[in-house]
Short mmCIF file of C-alpha atoms in Angstrom, two decimals:
data_model
loop_
_atom_site.label_atom_id
_atom_site.label_comp_id
_atom_site.label_asym_id
_atom_site.label_seq_id
_atom_site.Cartn_x
_atom_site.Cartn_y
_atom_site.Cartn_z
CA MET A 1 11.32 -20.18 -59.19
CA TRP A 2 11.50 -22.09 -55.95
CA SER A 3 12.29 -25.36 -57.85
CA PHE A 4 15.14 -23.45 -59.60
CA GLN A 5 16.27 -22.03 -56.40
CA LYS A 6 16.22 -25.27 -54.53
CA LEU A 7 18.53 -26.72 -57.23
CA PHE A 8 20.70 -23.76 -57.14
CA PHE A 9 20.91 -23.95 -53.27
CA THR A 10 21.81 -27.51 -53.62
CA LEU A 11 24.58 -26.95 -56.08
CA CYS A 12 25.87 -24.19 -54.03
CA SER A 13 25.90 -26.10 -50.82
CA ALA A 14 28.04 -28.68 -52.51
CA LEU A 15 30.40 -26.02 -53.80
CA SER A 16 30.25 -23.88 -50.59
CA CYS A 17 29.19 -21.00 -52.64
CA VAL A 18 26.93 -19.46 -50.16
CA ARG A 19 28.85 -16.35 -48.88
CA SER A 20 27.82 -13.53 -46.58
CA ALA A 21 27.55 -10.28 -48.44
CA ALA A 22 27.63 -8.03 -45.40
CA GLY A 23 29.74 -9.92 -42.93
CA LEU A 24 28.79 -12.13 -39.97
CA ILE A 25 26.03 -10.86 -37.62
CA ARG A 26 26.10 -12.21 -34.06
CA VAL A 27 22.85 -12.43 -32.09
CA PHE A 28 22.36 -13.35 -28.43
CA GLY A 29 19.40 -14.41 -26.54
CA TYR A 30 18.28 -15.86 -23.40
CA GLU A 31 15.98 -19.05 -23.19
CA GLY A 32 12.46 -18.39 -22.89
CA THR A 33 12.69 -14.76 -24.23
CA ASP A 34 12.48 -13.41 -27.70
CA VAL A 35 15.34 -12.48 -30.02
CA LYS A 36 15.40 -10.11 -32.99
CA VAL A 37 17.55 -10.65 -36.07
CA SER A 38 17.97 -7.45 -38.10
CA CYS A 39 19.52 -7.59 -41.57
CA SER A 40 20.02 -4.66 -44.02
CA TYR A 41 19.87 -4.78 -47.88
CA PRO A 42 21.15 -2.45 -50.71
CA GLU A 43 19.05 0.28 -52.30
CA GLY A 44 16.82 -0.77 -55.03
CA TYR A 45 15.80 -4.00 -53.29
CA GLU A 46 12.85 -2.44 -51.28
CA SER A 47 10.26 -4.26 -53.22
CA TYR A 48 11.97 -7.70 -53.28
CA GLN A 49 11.07 -10.62 -51.13
CA LYS A 50 13.05 -11.14 -47.98
CA TYR A 51 13.38 -14.16 -45.85
CA LEU A 52 15.29 -16.04 -42.96
CA CYS A 53 16.52 -19.53 -43.32
CA ARG A 54 19.02 -21.61 -41.28
CA ASN A 55 21.72 -24.22 -41.93
CA ASP A 56 22.22 -24.54 -45.79
CA CYS A 57 19.18 -22.54 -46.59
CA ASP A 58 17.48 -25.41 -48.42
CA TYR A 59 13.83 -25.02 -49.19
CA SER A 60 12.80 -26.66 -46.01
CA ASP A 61 15.23 -24.47 -43.89
CA VAL A 62 13.21 -21.40 -44.74
CA LEU A 63 11.52 -20.21 -41.63
CA ILE A 64 9.53 -17.26 -42.87
CA THR A 65 9.36 -14.81 -45.72
CA THR A 66 7.89 -11.39 -46.22
CA SER A 67 5.16 -12.65 -48.40
CA GLN A 68 3.90 -14.96 -45.67
CA THR A 69 1.79 -14.25 -42.56
CA ASN A 70 3.42 -14.47 -39.16
CA LYS A 71 3.94 -17.98 -37.79
CA PRO A 72 3.53 -19.11 -34.11
CA ARG A 73 7.20 -18.51 -33.31
CA HIS A 74 8.44 -16.35 -36.16
CA SER A 75 7.37 -12.96 -37.58
CA ILE A 76 9.04 -10.57 -39.93
CA TYR A 77 8.92 -6.89 -40.70
CA ASP A 78 10.41 -4.99 -43.60
CA ASP A 79 11.30 -1.41 -42.89
CA LYS A 80 11.76 -0.08 -46.41
CA ARG A 81 12.63 3.48 -45.22
CA THR A 82 15.76 2.15 -43.51
CA ARG A 83 16.07 -0.81 -45.77
CA THR A 84 16.25 -3.14 -42.98
CA PHE A 85 14.05 -6.20 -42.21
CA THR A 86 13.86 -7.82 -38.80
CA THR A 87 12.89 -11.39 -37.92
CA THR A 88 11.63 -12.18 -34.40
CA ILE A 89 11.98 -15.53 -32.83
CA SER A 90 9.84 -16.08 -29.86
CA ASN A 91 10.15 -18.21 -26.83
CA LEU A 92 13.82 -18.90 -27.65
CA GLN A 93 15.22 -22.49 -26.95
CA SER A 94 18.59 -23.97 -26.69
CA THR A 95 17.88 -25.93 -29.89
CA ASP A 96 17.53 -22.56 -31.88
CA ALA A 97 21.30 -21.84 -31.33
CA GLY A 98 23.17 -22.00 -34.73
CA LYS A 99 23.75 -20.63 -38.05
CA TYR A 100 21.09 -18.48 -39.99
CA TRP A 101 20.92 -16.58 -43.23
CA CYS A 102 19.06 -13.41 -44.05
CA GLY A 103 18.14 -13.68 -47.80
CA VAL A 104 16.87 -11.19 -50.48
CA THR A 105 15.26 -12.96 -53.41
CA ARG A 106 16.46 -11.77 -56.93
CA ASN A 107 16.98 -13.21 -60.40
CA GLY A 108 20.05 -15.47 -60.30
CA LYS A 109 21.92 -15.79 -57.03
CA ASP A 110 20.22 -14.36 -53.90
CA LEU A 111 21.69 -11.77 -51.48
CA TYR A 112 22.71 -13.48 -48.28
CA THR A 113 23.96 -12.24 -44.83
CA GLU A 114 25.27 -14.86 -42.31
CA VAL A 115 23.80 -14.78 -38.76
CA LYS A 116 25.17 -16.73 -35.82
CA LEU A 117 22.66 -17.07 -32.82
CA GLU A 118 23.82 -17.98 -29.42
CA THR A 119 21.49 -18.88 -26.41
CA LYS A 120 21.91 -19.07 -22.73
CA GLN A 121 19.85 -19.87 -19.73
CA ASP A 122 18.13 -16.75 -18.19
CA ARG A 123 19.64 -17.01 -14.72
CA CYS A 124 22.84 -16.30 -12.88
CA CYS A 125 25.24 -17.48 -11.39
CA ASP A 126 27.30 -20.44 -10.25
CA THR A 127 28.68 -18.38 -7.47
CA VAL A 128 26.57 -16.14 -5.29
CA ASN A 129 27.86 -13.31 -2.84
CA ASN A 130 25.74 -13.65 0.37
CA ILE A 131 25.36 -10.28 2.23
CA GLN A 132 23.66 -9.56 5.55
CA GLY A 133 22.15 -6.21 6.71
CA ASN A 134 20.01 -4.97 9.66
CA GLU A 135 16.61 -3.33 9.47
CA ASP A 136 16.99 0.42 9.32
CA GLY A 137 20.70 0.11 8.82
CA SER A 138 22.80 0.23 5.64
CA VAL A 139 24.59 -2.24 3.59
CA THR A 140 27.57 -1.95 0.85
CA ILE A 141 27.76 -4.53 -2.02
CA SER A 142 30.98 -4.88 -3.91
CA CYS A 143 30.77 -5.91 -7.63
CA PRO A 144 34.19 -6.61 -9.26
CA TYR A 145 34.81 -6.53 -13.03
CA ASP A 146 37.70 -7.06 -15.51
CA SER A 147 40.08 -4.58 -17.16
CA GLN A 148 38.13 -4.65 -20.29
CA SER A 149 35.12 -3.25 -18.69
CA VAL A 150 36.63 -0.11 -17.19
CA ASN A 151 34.61 2.20 -19.46
CA LYS A 152 31.63 0.16 -19.79
CA LEU A 153 28.20 0.87 -18.23
CA LYS A 154 27.70 -0.61 -14.72
CA PHE A 155 24.21 -1.32 -13.22
CA PHE A 156 22.49 -3.01 -10.37
CA CYS A 157 19.15 -4.69 -10.49
CA ARG A 158 16.84 -6.74 -8.29
CA GLY A 159 16.04 -10.27 -9.22
CA ASN A 160 17.93 -13.03 -11.00
CA ARG A 161 17.05 -12.52 -14.76
CA PRO A 162 20.00 -11.28 -16.74
CA SER A 163 17.64 -10.66 -19.70
CA THR A 164 15.65 -7.85 -18.18
CA CYS A 165 18.27 -6.63 -15.57
CA LEU A 166 19.46 -3.52 -17.41
CA GLN A 167 15.90 -2.62 -18.30
CA GLN A 168 14.89 -2.85 -14.61
CA ALA A 169 18.02 -1.46 -13.07
CA VAL A 170 17.55 0.37 -9.91
CA ILE A 171 20.92 2.38 -10.29
CA THR A 172 23.50 2.75 -13.05
CA SER A 173 26.87 4.29 -13.34
CA SER A 174 25.36 7.08 -15.32
CA ASN A 175 23.10 7.85 -12.47
CA THR A 176 24.96 7.18 -9.39
CA GLN A 177 22.28 8.38 -6.78
CA ASP A 178 18.69 7.36 -6.71
CA GLY A 179 16.84 7.47 -3.36
CA ARG A 180 18.32 4.88 -1.00
CA PHE A 181 20.60 3.40 -3.56
CA ARG A 182 24.07 4.97 -4.28
CA LEU A 183 26.80 3.61 -6.74
CA SER A 184 30.60 4.39 -6.69
CA ASP A 185 32.98 3.08 -9.34
CA ASP A 186 36.59 2.64 -8.23
CA ARG A 187 38.20 2.00 -11.69
CA LYS A 188 41.75 1.40 -10.25
CA SER A 189 40.72 -1.45 -8.19
CA GLY A 190 38.17 -2.69 -10.75
CA ILE A 191 35.29 -2.66 -8.30
CA PHE A 192 32.09 -0.77 -8.23
CA THR A 193 29.99 -0.70 -5.07
CA VAL A 194 26.27 -0.18 -4.39
CA THR A 195 25.22 1.09 -0.94
CA ILE A 196 21.55 0.64 0.24
CA SER A 197 20.55 2.77 3.21
CA SER A 198 17.51 2.56 5.51
CA LEU A 199 17.15 -1.19 4.82
CA THR A 200 13.76 -2.67 5.31
CA LEU A 201 12.76 -6.38 5.48
CA LYS A 202 11.26 -6.13 1.93
CA ASP A 203 14.98 -5.50 0.59
CA SER A 204 15.93 -9.05 1.24
CA GLY A 205 16.14 -11.01 -1.99
CA SER A 206 18.37 -11.66 -5.04
CA TYR A 207 20.30 -8.99 -6.84
CA LEU A 208 22.65 -8.76 -9.86
CA CYS A 209 25.63 -6.54 -10.53
CA GLY A 210 25.95 -6.10 -14.36
CA VAL A 211 28.52 -4.73 -16.71
CA GLN A 212 27.32 -4.14 -20.34
CA ARG A 213 29.12 -5.42 -23.20
CA ASN A 214 29.14 -4.08 -26.68
CA SER A 215 28.69 -7.55 -28.10
CA GLY A 216 27.84 -10.73 -26.55
CA PHE A 217 26.13 -11.26 -23.27
CA ASP A 218 26.55 -8.81 -20.32
CA VAL A 219 28.59 -9.92 -17.39
CA PHE A 220 26.88 -10.51 -14.11
CA THR A 221 27.68 -11.42 -10.51
CA ALA A 222 24.88 -12.58 -8.21
CA VAL A 223 24.13 -11.13 -4.74
CA GLU A 224 21.61 -12.71 -2.12
CA LEU A 225 20.81 -10.04 0.44
CA GLU A 226 19.38 -10.92 3.88
CA VAL A 227 17.97 -8.17 6.00
CA LYS A 228 17.64 -9.05 9.74
CA GLU A 229 14.64 -7.88 11.79
CA TRP A 230 15.26 -5.93 14.91
CA CYS A 231 14.62 -8.34 17.76
CA CYS A 232 15.07 -8.79 21.41
CA VAL A 233 15.12 -5.06 22.02
CA LYS A 234 16.46 -4.12 25.42
CA SER A 235 13.94 -1.33 26.37
CA LYS A 236 13.85 0.28 29.77
CA VAL A 237 11.31 2.83 31.03
CA ILE A 238 12.57 5.42 33.66
CA SER A 239 10.59 8.16 35.57
CA LYS A 240 12.41 11.02 37.22
CA THR A 241 11.73 14.44 38.85
CA ALA A 242 13.14 17.68 37.39
CA GLY A 243 16.16 18.88 39.04
CA HIS A 244 17.43 15.37 39.87
CA GLU A 245 19.90 13.25 37.76
CA VAL A 246 19.50 9.80 36.14
CA THR A 247 22.12 7.30 34.88
CA LEU A 248 21.62 5.22 31.86
CA GLN A 249 23.34 1.73 31.79
CA CYS A 250 24.33 0.71 28.26
CA PRO A 251 25.85 -2.87 27.73
CA TYR A 252 28.10 -3.64 24.78
CA PRO A 253 30.01 -6.54 23.42
CA PRO A 254 33.56 -7.15 24.60
CA ASN A 255 35.02 -6.52 21.22
CA HIS A 256 33.66 -2.96 21.31
CA GLN A 257 35.83 -1.95 24.33
CA ASN A 258 37.77 0.62 22.33
CA ASN A 259 34.90 1.99 20.22
CA ARG A 260 33.35 5.29 20.51
CA LYS A 261 30.11 5.05 22.72
CA PHE A 262 26.82 6.83 21.33
CA LEU A 263 23.84 8.03 22.95
CA CYS A 264 21.19 9.61 20.78
CA ARG A 265 17.57 10.90 21.25
CA GLY A 266 14.84 10.55 18.77
CA SER A 267 11.68 8.39 18.18
CA GLN A 268 13.58 6.30 15.35
CA ARG A 269 16.98 4.81 15.52
CA SER A 270 17.79 5.85 12.02
CA ASN A 271 16.86 9.55 12.78
CA CYS A 272 18.18 10.65 16.19
CA THR A 273 20.44 13.32 17.60
CA ASP A 274 23.68 12.57 19.10
CA MET A 275 23.61 13.87 22.71
CA MET A 276 27.25 13.43 23.39
CA LYS A 277 28.15 16.46 21.42
CA GLY A 278 27.64 19.93 22.85
CA GLN A 279 25.89 18.79 25.98
CA SER A 280 27.50 19.41 29.23
CA ARG A 281 24.85 17.69 31.21
CA PHE A 282 25.35 14.53 29.28
CA LEU A 283 28.49 12.79 30.41
CA VAL A 284 29.90 9.40 30.07
CA HIS A 285 30.17 8.45 33.73
CA SER A 286 32.04 5.28 33.69
CA ASP A 287 33.42 2.89 31.13
CA PHE A 288 34.23 -0.71 32.26
CA SER A 289 34.23 -4.12 30.70
CA GLY A 290 30.81 -5.02 29.37
CA ALA A 291 28.94 -1.76 29.87
CA PHE A 292 29.27 2.05 29.96
CA SER A 293 26.92 4.51 31.65
CA VAL A 294 25.69 8.03 30.71
CA LYS A 295 24.79 10.46 33.52
CA ILE A 296 22.31 13.23 32.82
CA THR A 297 22.41 15.99 35.51
CA GLN A 298 19.87 18.58 36.48
CA LEU A 299 16.99 17.00 34.59
CA GLU A 300 14.53 19.26 32.76
CA ALA A 301 10.99 18.69 31.66
CA GLY A 302 12.44 19.09 28.13
CA ASP A 303 14.71 15.88 28.57
CA ALA A 304 11.81 13.48 28.38
CA GLY A 305 11.77 11.32 25.34
CA THR A 306 13.33 8.27 23.84
CA TYR A 307 16.97 7.59 24.02
CA TRP A 308 19.32 4.88 22.31
CA CYS A 309 22.85 4.12 23.09
CA ARG A 310 25.30 1.95 21.07
CA SER A 311 28.82 1.03 20.86
CA GLU A 312 29.65 1.45 17.10
CA PRO A 313 28.70 3.68 14.26
CA GLU A 314 26.47 1.11 12.50
CA TRP A 315 23.23 -0.14 14.00
CA ASN A 316 23.33 -3.88 14.66
CA VAL A 317 20.83 -6.13 15.93
CA GLY A 318 21.04 -6.51 19.85
CA ASN A 319 23.86 -3.89 19.86
CA TYR A 320 21.75 -1.13 21.44
CA THR A 321 19.66 -0.22 24.43
CA GLN A 322 16.46 1.79 24.30
CA PHE A 323 15.33 4.06 27.09
CA HIS A 324 11.87 5.76 27.57
CA LEU A 325 12.57 8.70 30.01
CA SER A 326 9.80 10.64 31.59
CA VAL A 327 10.62 13.87 33.70
CA ALA A 328 7.97 15.24 36.03
CA THR A 329 8.21 18.70 37.63
CA VAL A 330 8.03 19.07 41.61
CA GLU A 331 4.53 20.62 41.40
CA GLU A 332 3.37 17.61 39.11
CA GLU A 333 4.72 15.30 41.61
CA GLN A 334 3.00 16.95 44.54
CA ASN A 335 -0.47 17.14 42.58
CA ALA A 336 0.01 13.46 41.75
CA ALA A 337 0.45 12.64 45.47
CA LYS A 338 -2.62 14.78 46.47
CA LYS A 339 -4.72 12.96 43.93
CA LYS A 340 -3.73 9.67 45.15
CA THR A 341 -4.66 10.70 48.75
CA LEU A 342 -8.08 12.05 47.63
CA GLN A 343 -8.95 8.79 45.96
CA ALA A 344 -8.34 7.00 49.15
CA LEU A 345 -10.44 9.27 51.40
CA PRO A 346 -14.18 8.99 52.04
CA THR A 347 -16.26 11.95 50.79
CA GLN A 348 -19.80 10.86 52.10
CA GLY A 349 -21.31 10.18 55.52
CA ILE A 350 -20.97 6.84 56.86
CA THR A 351 -24.22 4.81 57.19
CA THR A 352 -24.17 1.13 58.18
CA GLY A 353 -26.91 -1.39 58.64
CA TYR A 354 -27.79 -5.03 58.81
CA GLN A 355 -30.07 -6.77 56.29
CA HIS A 356 -32.32 -9.44 57.77
CA GLN A 357 -35.17 -10.94 55.52
CA SER A 358 -36.90 -7.80 53.98
CA SER A 359 -35.81 -5.19 56.50
CA THR A 360 -32.78 -3.08 56.92
CA VAL A 361 -31.86 -2.10 60.53
CA LYS A 362 -29.85 1.06 61.00
CA THR A 363 -27.36 1.21 63.85
CA GLY A 364 -28.05 4.72 64.49
CA LEU A 365 -24.45 5.64 64.05
CA THR A 366 -23.48 8.66 61.75
CA ALA A 367 -20.18 9.70 60.58
CA ALA A 368 -18.71 13.17 60.13
CA PRO A 369 -20.33 15.24 57.33
CA PRO A 370 -18.83 15.06 53.85
CA VAL A 371 -15.35 16.29 53.30
CA SER A 372 -14.72 19.09 50.93
CA LYS A 373 -12.30 18.21 48.27
CA GLU A 374 -11.52 21.81 47.79
CA LEU A 375 -10.65 22.08 51.52
CA ILE A 376 -8.31 19.05 51.37
CA GLU A 377 -6.51 20.31 48.14
CA GLY A 378 -5.66 23.46 49.92
CA LEU A 379 -4.06 21.67 52.90
CA PRO A 380 -0.21 21.21 53.03
CA ASP A 381 1.18 17.69 52.52
CA VAL A 382 1.70 17.16 56.31
CA ALA A 383 -1.80 18.04 57.14
CA LEU A 384 -3.01 15.80 54.38
CA TYR A 385 -1.24 12.87 55.86
CA SER A 386 -2.62 13.72 59.37
CA LEU A 387 -6.13 13.89 58.00
CA ALA A 388 -5.92 10.56 56.13
CA ALA A 389 -4.60 8.93 59.56
CA ALA A 390 -7.58 10.54 61.60
CA PHE A 391 -10.16 9.31 59.16
CA GLY A 392 -8.54 5.76 59.31
CA GLY A 393 -8.76 5.78 63.11
CA LEU A 394 -12.37 6.81 62.98
CA LEU A 395 -13.33 4.23 60.50
CA LEU A 396 -11.71 1.55 62.80
CA LEU A 397 -13.68 2.90 65.84
CA LEU A 398 -17.01 2.80 64.10
CA THR A 399 -16.42 -0.83 62.93
CA VAL A 400 -15.73 -1.90 66.63
CA ILE A 401 -18.99 -0.16 67.86
CA LEU A 402 -20.99 -1.80 64.99
CA VAL A 403 -19.78 -5.26 66.08
CA SER A 404 -20.68 -4.69 69.75
CA VAL A 405 -24.11 -3.43 68.84
CA PHE A 406 -24.78 -6.26 66.54
CA LYS A 407 -23.83 -8.86 69.12
CA SER A 408 -26.09 -7.17 71.79
CA LYS A 409 -29.13 -7.51 69.70
CA CYS A 410 -28.59 -11.28 69.28
CA GLY A 411 -30.25 -13.71 71.94
CA LYS A 412 -31.93 -16.93 72.42
CA VAL A 413 -35.63 -17.60 73.30
CA LYS A 414 -35.99 -20.62 75.46
CA GLY A 415 -38.63 -23.17 74.95
CA VAL A 416 -42.09 -22.67 76.57
CA GLY A 417 -43.96 -25.53 77.92
CA VAL A 418 -47.56 -26.25 79.45
CA VAL A 419 -48.32 -28.90 82.18
CA ALA A 420 -51.65 -30.40 81.71
CA ASP A 421 -52.81 -33.21 83.85
CA GLY A 422 -49.18 -33.99 84.81
CA LYS A 423 -48.03 -34.07 81.09
CA LYS A 424 -45.89 -31.34 79.67
CA LEU A 425 -47.02 -30.07 76.37
CA ASP A 426 -44.16 -28.09 74.32
CA PHE A 427 -45.71 -25.51 72.15
CA VAL A 428 -42.60 -23.25 71.45
CA GLU A 429 -39.46 -24.86 70.51
CA GLU A 430 -35.95 -23.33 71.49
CA GLN A 431 -34.84 -20.87 68.64
CA GLU A 432 -32.34 -18.15 68.28
CA VAL A 433 -33.45 -14.74 67.15
CA CYS A 434 -31.00 -11.96 65.94
CA GLY A 435 -31.23 -8.66 64.64
CA GLY A 436 -32.89 -5.37 64.91
CA ASP A 437 -36.58 -4.84 65.02
CA ASP A 438 -37.42 -8.47 64.39
CA VAL A 439 -36.08 -9.25 67.87
CA TYR A 440 -38.74 -7.15 69.60
CA GLN A 441 -41.51 -8.43 67.23
CA ASN A 442 -40.51 -11.92 68.14
CA HIS A 443 -40.58 -11.09 71.87
CA ASP A 444 -44.22 -9.75 71.47
CA SER A 445 -45.17 -12.80 69.57
CA ILE A 446 -43.64 -15.17 72.14
CA ALA A 447 -45.57 -13.31 74.99
CA MET A 448 -48.89 -13.54 73.25
CA ARG A 449 -48.35 -17.20 72.59
CA SER A 450 -47.53 -17.69 76.23
CA GLN A 451 -50.76 -16.08 77.22
CA GLN A 452 -52.75 -18.38 74.85
CA ILE A 453 -51.09 -21.39 76.40
CA ALA A 454 -51.68 -20.26 80.03
CA SER A 455 -55.48 -19.71 79.16
CA TRP A 456 -55.59 -23.17 77.66
CA GLN A 457 -54.10 -24.66 80.76
CA GLN A 458 -56.55 -23.00 82.89
CA ASN A 459 -59.51 -24.07 80.71
CA ALA A 460 -58.23 -27.52 80.41
CA SER A 461 -58.57 -27.92 84.32
CA CYS A 462 -62.45 -27.36 84.06
CA HIS A 463 -63.24 -30.79 82.83
CA VAL A 464 -60.20 -32.57 84.50
CA ASP A 465 -61.88 -32.23 87.90
CA ASP A 466 -65.27 -33.56 86.74
CA VAL A 467 -63.93 -37.03 85.71
CA ASP A 468 -62.86 -39.76 87.61
CA GLU A 469 -59.16 -40.16 88.13
CA GLU A 470 -59.05 -43.73 86.38
CA GLU A 471 -61.06 -42.06 83.61
CA ALA A 472 -59.06 -38.79 83.31
CA ASP A 473 -58.88 -39.21 79.65
CA TYR A 474 -60.05 -36.76 77.00
CA LYS A 475 -62.34 -39.36 75.53
CA ASN A 476 -64.88 -38.80 78.42
CA VAL A 477 -65.13 -35.00 77.74
CA THR A 478 -68.07 -34.17 75.48
CA ALA A 479 -67.67 -32.16 72.45
CA ALA A 480 -69.85 -29.30 73.88
CA GLU A 481 -67.68 -29.24 77.08
CA ASP A 482 -64.61 -29.34 75.07
CA ILE A 483 -65.77 -26.42 73.05
CA TYR A 484 -66.82 -24.59 76.11
CA CYS A 485 -63.59 -25.21 77.97
CA ASN A 486 -61.44 -23.96 74.90
CA GLU A 487 -63.63 -20.95 73.96
CA GLY A 488 -61.39 -18.57 75.88
CA PHE A 489 -58.30 -19.95 74.02
CA TYR A 490 -59.83 -19.63 70.60
CA LYS A 491 -60.97 -16.19 71.36
CA LEU A 492 -57.54 -15.11 72.47
CA LYS A 493 -56.10 -16.82 69.44
#
């Protein structure tokens, strides 16, 4: 049969006898994606073989038939209930573009339906609309379209792949509000707009505005969104007391001279209360070139919080000032002053001493008894300051006395010498002794050593008289006499 059919196709090609039985089918696909070619057939041909071929549908042009298993890039399915068979071409390439035929095998001439496949790169576009927005702010993106698309579906998606944009659309003209995204269609001007509120840094990237077409490729315009991070925040910390007033200075750009000025309160810029409405205590105090100020009178504890001032309705980077205001009551202010005074005052008796070697010498000075914190806290502010001054004077006086006592306990012990046979023998070198009990201990030791030396001097004279003047040397003294003469010294030692 295929031999006969091949011959038949060859003859028909020469005679241009291949005709479309059901009109031309146009198919569009993006490169790298899959495309489906669906062809219907008349009733009664459910059990007949179907196939897809291209060009002149020669034997070698047949891509796949229903009697074959699926191929790497081609698969076919026959839905006999709807009398439609569908061929899928995977991983579409630019070379796949061209003319195809859907065929139904039968005796004689087969049934054919002509198919034209168009391919396109899966990206958009030559012209890109660059949009900038600020973190926590909002941005509006305009998407134009032609007069033929007035009643067509509009959609907006993230990314730069037209093939999947409609399926992944974040919002469409049939669903104009979805979370932070809102779509408005102005048919008179031929522009639909998409507003994105509460912008985050993650919103930066590529987007597509799309208009669906009944046939052919959908129409797209590309958008590149950049969300700027809030930086260089001008933040000020202010502390005030209840009942007083405070002035907040808010600079603004020169081109905002005629703009309405805003002051709002809240932890977040995007969610704060306008304090310029219905608040008699919040007044624009002055408005001059480069800055305006807001005065808050008769401060209350409830006024504490975070404030923001700006000079235009939309938040812009660097176009605002942040204030952290704290308000303390008069009682809190007084308690804080007392606490600071208490921390500076001594609450224990004063004991001082001098550490020398392993001993600690007490000066004998004692300060006043411990001060009761309860007593101090009950005193008025003037009494507190007087008490603090008195303790400061007492501490200074004790320091002067301590220095004087310390100096009086420092002295020098002169050298002690012994004269024996006209020669001076030094036994105690000159030294300085300072400090406490050791001073007295050193005096006792020196006195004892002086007595020892005097005894030695006295005993030494006992054998000096017995020797000749020319032989007044210790070499003539016998060991027994030497021991006898020095006996008193060794005993004393």
